[in-house]
Tab-separated table of C-alpha atoms in Angstrom:
chain	number	residue	atom	x	y	z
A	1	MET	CA	9.887	3.843	18.577
A	2	THR	CA	6.637	3.581	16.621
A	3	PRO	CA	5.036	0.173	17.070
A	4	ARG	CA	4.154	-1.920	14.015
A	5	GLY	CA	0.665	-1.337	12.732
A	6	SER	CA	0.438	2.109	14.381
A	7	PRO	CA	-1.298	4.952	12.484
A	8	GLY	CA	2.122	6.260	11.440
A	9	LYS	CA	3.081	3.114	9.502
A	10	PRO	CA	1.222	0.700	7.243
A	11	GLY	CA	0.539	-2.368	9.423
A	12	ARG	CA	0.389	-6.030	8.471
A	13	GLY	CA	-3.422	-5.985	8.616
A	14	ARG	CA	-3.602	-3.130	6.135
A	15	HIS	CA	-1.188	-4.845	3.743
A	16	ALA	CA	-3.125	-8.091	3.981
A	17	ALA	CA	-6.483	-6.377	3.395
A	18	LEU	CA	-5.197	-4.484	0.346
A	19	LEU	CA	-3.634	-7.623	-1.109
A	20	LEU	CA	-6.776	-9.655	-0.559
A	21	ALA	CA	-8.823	-6.925	-2.248
A	22	ALA	CA	-6.408	-6.895	-5.200
A	23	GLY	CA	-6.601	-10.693	-5.432
A	24	ALA	CA	-10.401	-10.680	-5.345
A	25	ALA	CA	-10.560	-8.020	-8.070
A	26	LEU	CA	-8.111	-10.018	-10.215
A	27	ALA	CA	-10.148	-13.193	-9.786
A	28	ALA	CA	-13.368	-11.371	-10.704
A	29	PHE	CA	-11.924	-9.907	-13.920
A	30	LEU	CA	-9.627	-12.681	-15.138
A	31	GLY	CA	-11.159	-15.907	-13.811
A	32	ALA	CA	-10.242	-18.044	-10.819
A	33	ASP	CA	-7.695	-20.342	-12.508
A	34	TYR	CA	-5.838	-17.482	-14.151
A	35	ALA	CA	-5.840	-15.465	-10.921
A	36	LEU	CA	-4.530	-18.440	-8.929
A	37	GLY	CA	-1.759	-18.971	-11.476
A	38	GLN	CA	-0.782	-15.318	-11.123
A	39	LEU	CA	-0.959	-15.654	-7.328
A	40	ALA	CA	1.527	-18.546	-7.508
A	41	LEU	CA	3.916	-16.375	-9.539
A	42	VAL	CA	3.487	-13.380	-7.198
A	43	ALA	CA	4.268	-15.548	-4.157
A	44	THR	CA	7.264	-17.103	-5.938
A	45	PHE	CA	8.724	-13.731	-6.928
A	46	ALA	CA	7.999	-12.405	-3.427
A	47	ILE	CA	10.198	-15.181	-1.975
A	48	ALA	CA	13.029	-14.099	-4.294
A	49	GLY	CA	12.277	-10.480	-3.335
A	50	LEU	CA	12.750	-11.320	0.332
A	51	GLY	CA	16.275	-12.403	-0.517
A	52	VAL	CA	16.939	-9.028	-2.148
A	53	VAL	CA	15.462	-7.224	0.870
A	54	LEU	CA	17.889	-9.069	3.175
A	55	ILE	CA	20.931	-8.307	1.023
A	56	VAL	CA	20.105	-4.798	-0.165
A	57	GLY	CA	17.613	-3.432	2.341
A	58	GLN	CA	19.021	-4.908	5.549
A	59	ALA	CA	22.743	-5.412	4.892
A	60	GLY	CA	23.047	-2.452	2.495
A	61	GLN	CA	24.823	-4.373	-0.291
A	62	ILE	CA	23.898	-3.907	-3.956
A	63	SER	CA	23.521	-7.267	-5.712
A	64	LEU	CA	23.275	-7.296	-9.498
A	65	GLY	CA	23.394	-11.083	-9.744
A	66	GLN	CA	20.284	-12.252	-7.936
A	67	GLY	CA	18.910	-13.795	-11.138
A	68	ALA	CA	21.902	-16.162	-11.201
A	69	LEU	CA	21.036	-17.444	-7.698
A	70	LEU	CA	17.475	-18.031	-8.897
A	71	ALA	CA	18.905	-19.975	-11.848
A	72	LEU	CA	21.032	-22.173	-9.572
A	73	GLY	CA	17.952	-23.153	-7.574
A	74	ALA	CA	15.817	-23.713	-10.668
A	75	TYR	CA	18.348	-25.837	-12.555
A	76	THR	CA	19.323	-27.860	-9.471
A	77	GLN	CA	15.671	-28.647	-8.804
A	78	GLY	CA	14.941	-29.407	-12.454
A	79	LEU	CA	17.913	-31.728	-12.886
A	80	LEU	CA	17.331	-33.589	-9.624
A	81	VAL	CA	13.616	-34.119	-10.322
A	82	ARG	CA	14.371	-35.366	-13.834
A	83	HIS	CA	16.656	-37.984	-12.266
A	84	GLY	CA	13.933	-39.176	-9.910
A	85	VAL	CA	15.003	-37.414	-6.712
A	86	PRO	CA	11.926	-36.785	-4.527
A	87	ALA	CA	10.976	-33.158	-3.831
A	88	ALA	CA	11.524	-33.621	-0.090
A	89	LEU	CA	15.240	-34.030	-0.880
A	90	SER	CA	15.606	-31.972	-4.064
A	91	LEU	CA	14.112	-28.758	-2.632
A	92	PRO	CA	16.601	-28.522	0.278
A	93	LEU	CA	19.442	-29.325	-2.139
A	94	ALA	CA	18.291	-26.580	-4.547
A	95	ILE	CA	18.202	-24.114	-1.655
A	96	ALA	CA	21.658	-25.263	-0.502
A	97	VAL	CA	23.207	-24.897	-3.977
A	98	ALA	CA	21.796	-21.368	-4.367
A	99	ALA	CA	22.973	-20.485	-0.845
A	100	ALA	CA	26.441	-21.748	-1.811
A	101	GLY	CA	26.199	-19.510	-4.888
A	102	GLY	CA	25.407	-16.599	-2.577
A	103	TRP	CA	28.483	-17.437	-0.503
A	104	LEU	CA	30.587	-17.540	-3.694
A	105	ALA	CA	29.193	-14.183	-4.865
A	106	SER	CA	30.030	-12.634	-1.481
A	107	LEU	CA	33.732	-13.626	-1.520
A	108	PRO	CA	34.930	-10.318	-3.069
A	109	ALA	CA	33.472	-8.550	0.005
A	110	HIS	CA	36.883	-9.188	1.619
A	111	ARG	CA	38.518	-6.652	-0.667
A	112	LEU	CA	35.790	-4.756	-2.505
A	113	GLY	CA	32.995	-2.469	-1.428
A	114	GLY	CA	30.313	-0.222	-2.863
A	115	LEU	CA	30.074	-0.086	-6.641
A	116	TYR	CA	33.103	-2.361	-7.149
A	117	PHE	CA	31.489	-5.132	-5.134
A	118	ALA	CA	28.219	-4.647	-7.049
A	119	MET	CA	30.133	-5.092	-10.302
A	120	SER	CA	31.611	-8.343	-8.983
A	121	THR	CA	28.077	-9.709	-8.446
A	122	LEU	CA	27.287	-8.685	-12.020
A	123	ALA	CA	30.297	-10.688	-13.197
A	124	PHE	CA	29.056	-13.672	-11.171
A	125	ALA	CA	25.685	-13.478	-12.964
A	126	LEU	CA	27.380	-13.385	-16.376
A	127	ILE	CA	29.530	-16.411	-15.510
A	128	VAL	CA	26.529	-18.467	-14.349
A	129	GLU	CA	24.553	-17.608	-17.487
A	130	GLU	CA	27.496	-18.542	-19.700
A	131	VAL	CA	27.924	-21.881	-17.902
A	132	LEU	CA	24.219	-22.652	-18.382
A	133	VAL	CA	24.535	-21.971	-22.112
A	134	ARG	CA	27.783	-23.885	-22.704
A	135	TRP	CA	27.301	-26.929	-20.437
A	136	ARG	CA	24.833	-28.475	-22.878
A	137	THR	CA	25.251	-32.060	-21.675
A	138	LEU	CA	23.928	-31.066	-18.254
A	139	THR	CA	21.625	-28.083	-18.790
A	140	GLY	CA	20.499	-28.641	-22.389
A	141	GLY	CA	22.088	-25.303	-23.337
A	142	ALA	CA	19.950	-22.940	-25.384
A	143	ALA	CA	17.559	-25.843	-26.201
A	144	GLY	CA	16.376	-25.753	-22.599
A	145	LEU	CA	15.214	-28.303	-20.077
A	146	GLY	CA	11.716	-29.611	-19.346
A	147	VAL	CA	10.642	-29.836	-15.682
A	148	PRO	CA	7.631	-31.891	-14.501
A	149	ALA	CA	5.056	-30.711	-11.948
A	150	LEU	CA	6.018	-30.704	-8.286
A	151	VAL	CA	5.192	-33.960	-6.503
A	152	ILE	CA	5.319	-34.176	-2.694
A	153	GLY	CA	4.249	-37.648	-1.542
A	154	PRO	CA	0.690	-38.225	-2.776
A	155	PHE	CA	0.235	-34.501	-3.597
A	156	THR	CA	0.849	-33.268	-7.154
A	157	ALA	CA	0.865	-29.537	-7.858
A	158	ASP	CA	-0.457	-29.834	-11.407
A	159	SER	CA	-3.178	-27.195	-11.173
A	160	ALA	CA	-3.220	-23.455	-10.589
A	161	ALA	CA	-4.901	-23.910	-7.207
A	162	ALA	CA	-2.284	-26.439	-6.064
A	163	GLN	CA	0.592	-24.222	-7.265
A	164	ALA	CA	-0.896	-21.217	-5.472
A	165	LEU	CA	-1.266	-23.271	-2.289
A	166	VAL	CA	2.348	-24.474	-2.339
A	167	SER	CA	3.716	-21.019	-3.213
A	168	THR	CA	1.775	-19.188	-0.509
A	169	LEU	CA	2.793	-21.767	2.112
A	170	ALA	CA	6.420	-21.453	1.042
A	171	LEU	CA	6.134	-17.652	1.155
A	172	ALA	CA	4.636	-17.784	4.649
A	173	LEU	CA	7.518	-19.996	5.848
A	174	ALA	CA	10.128	-17.760	4.197
A	175	TRP	CA	8.479	-14.650	5.659
A	176	TRP	CA	8.513	-16.149	9.160
A	177	ALA	CA	12.191	-17.012	8.840
A	178	CYS	CA	13.078	-13.531	7.517
A	179	GLN	CA	11.205	-11.856	10.357
A	180	ARG	CA	13.177	-13.940	12.854
A	181	TRP	CA	16.488	-13.029	11.186
A	182	VAL	CA	15.647	-9.321	10.964
A	183	ASP	CA	14.649	-9.195	14.643
A	184	SER	CA	17.727	-11.147	15.768
A	185	ARG	CA	21.252	-10.025	16.655
A	186	LEU	CA	22.229	-10.757	13.058
A	187	GLY	CA	19.548	-8.335	11.819
A	188	ARG	CA	20.864	-5.598	14.100
A	189	ALA	CA	24.392	-6.250	12.784
A	190	TRP	CA	23.107	-5.965	9.185
A	191	ARG	CA	21.586	-2.570	9.914
A	192	ALA	CA	24.753	-1.409	11.685
A	193	VAL	CA	26.875	-2.367	8.664
A	194	ARG	CA	24.367	-0.694	6.362
A	195	ALA	CA	24.519	2.547	8.377
A	196	ASP	CA	28.318	2.751	8.753
A	197	GLU	CA	30.707	-0.141	8.094
A	198	ASP	CA	33.652	1.452	9.895
A	199	ALA	CA	31.590	2.276	12.976
A	200	ALA	CA	30.173	-1.263	12.984
A	201	ALA	CA	33.688	-2.725	12.787
A	202	ALA	CA	34.797	-0.458	15.651
A	203	CYS	CA	31.946	-1.942	17.717
A	204	GLY	CA	33.292	-5.444	17.156
A	205	ILE	CA	31.021	-6.511	14.291
A	206	ASP	CA	32.701	-8.712	11.685
A	207	ARG	CA	31.354	-6.860	8.649
A	208	VAL	CA	32.558	-9.434	6.093
A	209	ARG	CA	30.911	-12.267	8.018
A	210	VAL	CA	27.712	-10.242	8.317
A	211	LYS	CA	27.614	-9.463	4.588
A	212	ARG	CA	28.317	-13.098	3.773
A	213	ALA	CA	25.427	-14.239	5.967
A	214	ALA	CA	23.082	-11.910	4.057
A	215	PHE	CA	24.200	-13.347	0.716
A	216	ILE	CA	23.926	-16.958	1.906
A	217	LEU	CA	20.408	-16.490	3.313
A	218	GLY	CA	19.342	-14.341	0.364
A	219	GLY	CA	20.746	-16.955	-2.002
A	220	GLY	CA	18.825	-19.716	-0.243
A	221	LEU	CA	15.584	-17.765	-0.617
A	222	SER	CA	16.328	-17.220	-4.301
A	223	GLY	CA	17.008	-20.948	-4.643
A	224	LEU	CA	13.613	-21.785	-3.156
A	225	ALA	CA	11.936	-19.313	-5.517
A	226	GLY	CA	13.863	-20.729	-8.466
A	227	ALA	CA	12.884	-24.320	-7.613
A	228	LEU	CA	9.185	-23.406	-7.447
A	229	TYR	CA	9.480	-21.308	-10.614
A	230	ALA	CA	10.965	-24.291	-12.467
A	231	HIS	CA	7.932	-26.426	-11.650
A	232	TRP	CA	5.340	-23.710	-12.390
A	233	ILE	CA	6.851	-22.737	-15.767
A	234	GLY	CA	7.780	-26.330	-16.690
A	235	PHE	CA	10.692	-25.311	-18.914
A	236	LEU	CA	14.089	-23.760	-18.206
A	237	SER	CA	16.445	-21.968	-20.570
A	238	PRO	CA	19.418	-19.678	-19.850
A	239	GLU	CA	17.782	-16.540	-21.298
A	240	GLN	CA	15.107	-16.710	-18.572
A	241	PHE	CA	17.818	-15.952	-16.009
A	242	GLY	CA	19.755	-13.221	-17.777
A	243	LEU	CA	20.701	-9.810	-16.475
A	244	LEU	CA	17.181	-8.514	-17.120
A	245	LEU	CA	15.848	-10.831	-14.394
A	246	SER	CA	18.481	-9.579	-11.942
A	247	PHE	CA	17.499	-5.976	-12.662
A	248	GLU	CA	13.806	-6.860	-12.358
A	249	LEU	CA	14.419	-8.391	-8.919
A	250	LEU	CA	16.347	-5.302	-7.854
A	251	MET	CA	13.540	-3.055	-9.133
A	252	LEU	CA	11.027	-5.331	-7.378
A	253	ALA	CA	12.639	-4.544	-4.056
A	254	PHE	CA	13.008	-0.803	-4.664
A	255	ILE	CA	9.454	-0.397	-5.996
A	256	GLY	CA	7.970	-2.372	-3.096
A	257	GLY	CA	10.195	-0.872	-0.410
A	258	VAL	CA	13.652	-2.326	0.067
A	259	ARG	CA	13.760	-1.691	3.832
A	260	HIS	CA	10.547	-3.652	4.527
A	261	LEU	CA	9.722	-7.344	4.188
A	262	ALA	CA	6.296	-6.307	2.865
A	263	GLY	CA	8.124	-4.522	0.060
A	264	ALA	CA	8.952	-7.898	-1.491
A	265	LEU	CA	5.253	-8.702	-1.773
A	266	TRP	CA	4.248	-5.310	-3.165
A	267	GLY	CA	7.128	-5.371	-5.612
A	268	ALA	CA	6.218	-8.883	-6.764
A	269	LEU	CA	2.671	-7.713	-7.443
A	270	VAL	CA	3.979	-4.922	-9.657
A	271	ILE	CA	6.474	-7.185	-11.449
A	272	VAL	CA	3.780	-9.738	-12.302
A	273	ALA	CA	1.159	-7.081	-13.134
A	274	ILE	CA	3.302	-5.174	-15.640
A	275	PRO	CA	3.181	-7.863	-18.395
A	276	GLN	CA	-0.608	-7.983	-17.958
A	277	SER	CA	-0.753	-4.195	-18.263
A	278	ILE	CA	1.317	-4.424	-21.430
A	279	ALA	CA	-1.218	-6.870	-22.905
A	280	VAL	CA	-4.043	-4.414	-22.184
A	281	LEU	CA	-2.062	-1.455	-23.509
A	282	ARG	CA	-1.315	-3.244	-26.769
A	283	ASP	CA	-5.060	-3.432	-27.443
A	284	LEU	CA	-5.573	0.258	-26.686
A	285	LEU	CA	-2.522	1.890	-28.244
A	286	PRO	CA	-2.011	2.615	-31.973
A	287	ALA	CA	-0.520	-0.377	-33.796
A	288	ASP	CA	2.860	1.272	-34.430
A	289	LEU	CA	3.304	2.159	-30.784
A	290	ALA	CA	1.834	-1.116	-29.444
A	291	ASN	CA	4.336	-3.189	-31.433
A	292	THR	CA	7.305	-1.164	-30.247
A	293	ALA	CA	10.050	-3.351	-28.794
A	294	GLY	CA	10.934	-2.680	-25.179
A	295	LEU	CA	7.475	-1.508	-24.151
A	296	GLU	CA	7.758	-3.604	-20.977
A	297	LEU	CA	11.043	-2.009	-19.979
A	298	LEU	CA	9.549	1.407	-20.710
A	299	LEU	CA	6.660	0.697	-18.348
A	300	PHE	CA	9.104	-0.585	-15.716
A	301	GLY	CA	10.976	2.687	-15.999
A	302	VAL	CA	7.805	4.763	-15.714
A	303	VAL	CA	6.714	2.863	-12.588
A	304	LEU	CA	10.173	3.177	-11.033
A	305	VAL	CA	10.326	6.931	-11.694
A	306	ALA	CA	6.804	7.383	-10.292
A	307	VAL	CA	7.712	5.463	-7.122
A	308	VAL	CA	10.934	7.450	-6.661
A	309	ARG	CA	8.975	10.682	-7.145
A	310	TRP	CA	5.967	9.997	-4.930
A	311	ARG	CA	6.955	7.013	-2.719
A	312	PRO	CA	10.743	7.189	-2.283
A	313	GLN	CA	10.592	4.564	0.491
A	314	GLY	CA	8.666	2.184	-1.816
A	315	LEU	CA	5.026	1.119	-1.789
A	316	ALA	CA	5.409	-0.487	1.646
A	317	GLY	CA	7.260	2.491	3.098
A	318	SER	CA	5.791	5.248	5.204
């Protein structure tokens, strides 16, 4: 077995150095406040990406409804904060509601597998989005919902620096927890189910229970990301959590490297950087081409094809 950080694999130190260099370059070009705001978003999306890595990369299940779990965390946090619930209580509740959503999404695993199970998660995402639109008295429907800044005791995250601090601390905690899960007996069971479900079952592994655990933990991580996202953006509406977000989160994991925890961070960097690249491209391209609808999706596709062609294991892969 090749040890972590050996010359054959990108180590944690190398990832950290490259990310710090990217952050320093971003701060130099775009300004400290803007760079810190982007850092908060990268860390938030990386937390959601960790959930996808657990479900897809470790347990081998395709989830097309991760955006819905993010929405459950965001709306739970937003609604609780608007009713005066302190963050120390609302954040765990947002995580719990999203984890319960993950459990709900995993129920078809009893009878379905492969593409059919993936389609059931897609149906779950559509149902959640429809509920957010139609339950206007609770969610505000298409008119949306305002969310104040995060307040934890005397600390208020109302600046880019404060948001970046909270997001990076939350990411560090989520990363630590994911590393523990991946290295545990549960992590070994995930990889066994991913490699061969029938062989895993023959070895005494309850494959349904193992898949469900991945969805519950992945849902909780998405709930945490959604709660932070709600505070950083300050406004929630159902279209923010549509199918496009679920596909973006899936692409995040595959671009970064779905088998590696570091893949969530690399993928989040790409996901956040693409809209900035679009802004630059619009200034450089001819007007007709720059104003073309779907330019962002086109760039997503180009990046995904390039990664599949030259880095099939993702940016964090060997």
